[in-house]
PDB file of C-alpha atoms and ligand atoms in Angstrom:
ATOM      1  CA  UNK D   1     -23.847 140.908 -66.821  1.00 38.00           C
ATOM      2  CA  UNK D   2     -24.966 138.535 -64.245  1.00 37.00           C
ATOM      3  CA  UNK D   3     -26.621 135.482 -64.722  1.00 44.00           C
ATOM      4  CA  UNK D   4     -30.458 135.991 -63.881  1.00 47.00           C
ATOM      5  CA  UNK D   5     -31.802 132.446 -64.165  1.00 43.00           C
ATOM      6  CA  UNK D   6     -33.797 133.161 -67.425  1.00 47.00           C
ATOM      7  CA  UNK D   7     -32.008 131.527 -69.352  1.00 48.00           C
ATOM      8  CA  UNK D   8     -33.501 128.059 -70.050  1.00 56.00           C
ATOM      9  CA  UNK D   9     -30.709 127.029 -72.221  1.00 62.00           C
ATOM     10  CA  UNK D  10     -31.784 123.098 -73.057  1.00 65.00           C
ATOM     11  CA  UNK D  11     -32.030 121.436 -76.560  1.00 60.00           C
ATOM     12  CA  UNK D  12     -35.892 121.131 -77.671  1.00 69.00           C
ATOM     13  CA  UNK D  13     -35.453 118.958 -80.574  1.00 73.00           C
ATOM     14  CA  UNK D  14     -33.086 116.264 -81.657  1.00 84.00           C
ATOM     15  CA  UNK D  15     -32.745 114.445 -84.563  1.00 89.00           C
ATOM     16  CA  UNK D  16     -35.400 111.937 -85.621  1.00 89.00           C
ATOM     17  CA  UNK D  17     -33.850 108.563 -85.100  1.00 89.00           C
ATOM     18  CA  UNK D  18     -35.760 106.237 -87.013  1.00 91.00           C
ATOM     19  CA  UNK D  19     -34.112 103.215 -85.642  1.00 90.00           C
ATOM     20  CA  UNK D  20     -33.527 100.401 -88.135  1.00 91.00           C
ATOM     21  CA  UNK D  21     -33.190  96.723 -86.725  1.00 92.00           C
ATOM     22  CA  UNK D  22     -29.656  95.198 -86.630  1.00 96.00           C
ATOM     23  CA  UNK D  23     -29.053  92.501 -89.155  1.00 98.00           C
ATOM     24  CA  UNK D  24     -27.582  89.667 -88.981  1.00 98.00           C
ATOM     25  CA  UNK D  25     -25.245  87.535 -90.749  1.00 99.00           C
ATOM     26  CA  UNK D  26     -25.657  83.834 -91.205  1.00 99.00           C
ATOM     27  CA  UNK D  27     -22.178  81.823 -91.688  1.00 99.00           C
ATOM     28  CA  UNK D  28     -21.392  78.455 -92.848  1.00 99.00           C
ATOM     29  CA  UNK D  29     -18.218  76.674 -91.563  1.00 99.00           C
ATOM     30  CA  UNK D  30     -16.028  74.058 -93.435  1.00 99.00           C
ATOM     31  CA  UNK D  31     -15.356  70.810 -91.886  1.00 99.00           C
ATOM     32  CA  UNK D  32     -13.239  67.904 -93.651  1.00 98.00           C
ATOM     33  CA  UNK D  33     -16.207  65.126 -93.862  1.00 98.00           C
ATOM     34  CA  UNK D  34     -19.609  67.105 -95.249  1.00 99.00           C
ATOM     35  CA  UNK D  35     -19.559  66.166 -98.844  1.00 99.00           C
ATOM     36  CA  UNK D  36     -19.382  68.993-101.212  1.00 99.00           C
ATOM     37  CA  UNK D  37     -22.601  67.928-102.735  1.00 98.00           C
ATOM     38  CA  UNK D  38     -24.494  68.229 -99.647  1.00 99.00           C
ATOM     39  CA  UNK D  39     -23.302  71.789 -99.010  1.00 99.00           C
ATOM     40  CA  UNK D  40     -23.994  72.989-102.269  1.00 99.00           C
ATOM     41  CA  UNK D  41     -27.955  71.390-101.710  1.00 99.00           C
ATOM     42  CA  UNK D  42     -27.812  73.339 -98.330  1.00 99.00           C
ATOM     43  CA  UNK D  43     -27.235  76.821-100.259  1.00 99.00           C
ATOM     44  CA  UNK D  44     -30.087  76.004-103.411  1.00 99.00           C
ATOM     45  CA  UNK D  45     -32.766  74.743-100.495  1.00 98.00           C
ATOM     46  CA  UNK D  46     -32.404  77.196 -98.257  1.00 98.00           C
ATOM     47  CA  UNK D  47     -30.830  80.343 -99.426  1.00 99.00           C
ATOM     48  CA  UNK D  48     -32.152  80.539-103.036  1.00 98.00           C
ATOM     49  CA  UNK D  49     -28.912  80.294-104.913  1.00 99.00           C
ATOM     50  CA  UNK D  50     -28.478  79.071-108.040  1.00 99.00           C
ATOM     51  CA  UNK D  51     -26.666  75.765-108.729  1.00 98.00           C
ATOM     52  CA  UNK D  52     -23.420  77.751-109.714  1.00 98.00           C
ATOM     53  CA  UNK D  53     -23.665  80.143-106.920  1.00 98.00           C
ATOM     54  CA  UNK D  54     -24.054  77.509-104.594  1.00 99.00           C
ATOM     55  CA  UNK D  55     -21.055  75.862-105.988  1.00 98.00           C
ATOM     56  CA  UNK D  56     -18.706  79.115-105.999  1.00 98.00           C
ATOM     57  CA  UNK D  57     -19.770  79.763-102.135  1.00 98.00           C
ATOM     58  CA  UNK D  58     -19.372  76.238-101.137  1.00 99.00           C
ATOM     59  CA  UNK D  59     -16.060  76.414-102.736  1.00 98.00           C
ATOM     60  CA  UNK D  60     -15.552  79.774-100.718  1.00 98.00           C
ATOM     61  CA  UNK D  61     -15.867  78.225 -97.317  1.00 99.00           C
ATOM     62  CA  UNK D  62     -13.690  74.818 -98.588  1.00 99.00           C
ATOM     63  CA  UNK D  63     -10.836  77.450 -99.445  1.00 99.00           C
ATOM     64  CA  UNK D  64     -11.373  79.934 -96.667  1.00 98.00           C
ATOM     65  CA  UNK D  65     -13.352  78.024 -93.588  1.00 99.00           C
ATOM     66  CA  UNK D  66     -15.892  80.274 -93.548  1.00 98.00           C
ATOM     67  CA  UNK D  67     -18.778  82.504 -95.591  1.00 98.00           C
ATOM     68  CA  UNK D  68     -21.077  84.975 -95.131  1.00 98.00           C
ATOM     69  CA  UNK D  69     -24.095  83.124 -96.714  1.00 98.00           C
ATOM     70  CA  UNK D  70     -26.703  85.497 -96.350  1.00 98.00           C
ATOM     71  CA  UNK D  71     -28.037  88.460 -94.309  1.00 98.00           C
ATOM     72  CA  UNK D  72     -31.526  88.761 -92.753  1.00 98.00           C
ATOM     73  CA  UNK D  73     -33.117  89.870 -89.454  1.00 98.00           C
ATOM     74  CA  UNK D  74     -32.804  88.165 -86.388  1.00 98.00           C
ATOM     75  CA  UNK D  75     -35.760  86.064 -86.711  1.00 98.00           C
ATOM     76  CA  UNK D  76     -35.054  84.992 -90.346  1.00 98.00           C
ATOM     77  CA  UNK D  77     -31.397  84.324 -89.522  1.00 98.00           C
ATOM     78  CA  UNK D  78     -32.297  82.511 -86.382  1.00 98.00           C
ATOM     79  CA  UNK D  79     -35.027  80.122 -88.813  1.00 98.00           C
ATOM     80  CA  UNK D  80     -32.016  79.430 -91.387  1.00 99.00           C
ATOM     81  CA  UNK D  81     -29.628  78.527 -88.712  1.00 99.00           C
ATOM     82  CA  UNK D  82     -32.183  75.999 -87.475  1.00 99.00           C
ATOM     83  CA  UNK D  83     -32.809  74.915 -90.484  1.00 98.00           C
ATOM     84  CA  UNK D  84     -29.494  73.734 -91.597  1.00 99.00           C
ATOM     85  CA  UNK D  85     -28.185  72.136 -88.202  1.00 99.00           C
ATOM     86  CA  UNK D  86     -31.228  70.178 -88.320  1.00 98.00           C
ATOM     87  CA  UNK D  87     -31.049  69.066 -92.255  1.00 99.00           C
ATOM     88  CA  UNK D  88     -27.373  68.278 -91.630  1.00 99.00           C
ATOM     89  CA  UNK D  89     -27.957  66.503 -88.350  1.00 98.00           C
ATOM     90  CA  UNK D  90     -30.987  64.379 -90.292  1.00 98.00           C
ATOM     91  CA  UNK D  91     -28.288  63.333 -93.032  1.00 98.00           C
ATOM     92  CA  UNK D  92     -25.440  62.780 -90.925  1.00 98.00           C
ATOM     93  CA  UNK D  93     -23.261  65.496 -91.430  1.00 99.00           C
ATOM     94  CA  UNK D  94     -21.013  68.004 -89.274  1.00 99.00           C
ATOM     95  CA  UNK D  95     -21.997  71.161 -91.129  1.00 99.00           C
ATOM     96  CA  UNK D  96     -22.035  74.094 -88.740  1.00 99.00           C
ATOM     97  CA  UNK D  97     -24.276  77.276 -89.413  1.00 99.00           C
ATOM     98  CA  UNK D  98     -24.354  79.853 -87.327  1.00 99.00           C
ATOM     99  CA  UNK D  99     -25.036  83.888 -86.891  1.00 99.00           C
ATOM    100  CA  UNK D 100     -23.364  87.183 -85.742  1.00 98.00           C
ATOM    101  CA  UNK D 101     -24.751  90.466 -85.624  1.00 98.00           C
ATOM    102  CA  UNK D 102     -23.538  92.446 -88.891  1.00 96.00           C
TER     103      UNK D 102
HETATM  104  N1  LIG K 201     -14.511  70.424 -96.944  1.00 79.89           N
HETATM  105  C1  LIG K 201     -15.576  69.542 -97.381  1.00 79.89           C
HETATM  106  C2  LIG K 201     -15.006  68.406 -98.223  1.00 79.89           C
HETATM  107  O1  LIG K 201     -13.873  68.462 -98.653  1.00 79.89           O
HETATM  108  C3  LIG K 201     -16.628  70.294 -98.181  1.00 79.89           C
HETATM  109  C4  LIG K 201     -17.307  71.399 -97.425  1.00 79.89           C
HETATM  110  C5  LIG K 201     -17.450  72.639 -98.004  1.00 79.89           C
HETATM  111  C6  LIG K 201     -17.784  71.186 -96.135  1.00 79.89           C
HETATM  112  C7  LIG K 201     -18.080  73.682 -97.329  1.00 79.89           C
HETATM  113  C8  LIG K 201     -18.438  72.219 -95.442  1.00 79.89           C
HETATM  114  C9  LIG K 201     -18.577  73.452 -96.058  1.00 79.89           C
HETATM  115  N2  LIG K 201     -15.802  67.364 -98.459  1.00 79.89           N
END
């Protein structure tokens, strides 16, 4: 009835927590001066899209201020950001890219 001590009552396994890294999103802001053309060049050079998926996101962020334009680890986000502040700040333009964790 009473407790004798024997008892070593802890937890021997746990789960196996095969931990994934966080992604991250990369967003591109609207501004009123960046021409449209430029923004859709952005999207081909640098994320891959087609010319008419360029076009529908750029028109995403005109209409809405803001889209998700791609997801990648922190490293590969980090690289895209860079790449597109400096290729807008080369040409001229205010375009804003930038990344939150997903
Ligand atoms: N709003 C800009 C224009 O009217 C176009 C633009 C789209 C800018 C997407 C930035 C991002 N010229």
């Amino acid at each position: 009835d009473e407790d004798d001590g024997t008892d070593a009552a802890v937890v021997v396994d746990t789960k196996p927590k095969t931990k994934r890294p966080p992604l991250y999103k990369v967003l591109l802001l609207n501004d009123d001066y960046t021409p449209m053309e430029f923004v859709v060049a952005v999207l081909e050079r640098f994320f891959g899209m087609s010319h008419s998926q360029a076009f529908e996101i750029m028109l995403t962020v005109h209409k809405k201020g803001v889209a998700v334009v791609g997801v990648f680890s922190h490293e590969i986000a980090e690289t895209k950001v860079a790449q597109v502040m400096d290729f807008a700040r080369r040409h001229q333009h205010p375009l804003q890219c930038t990344m939150e964790k997903e």
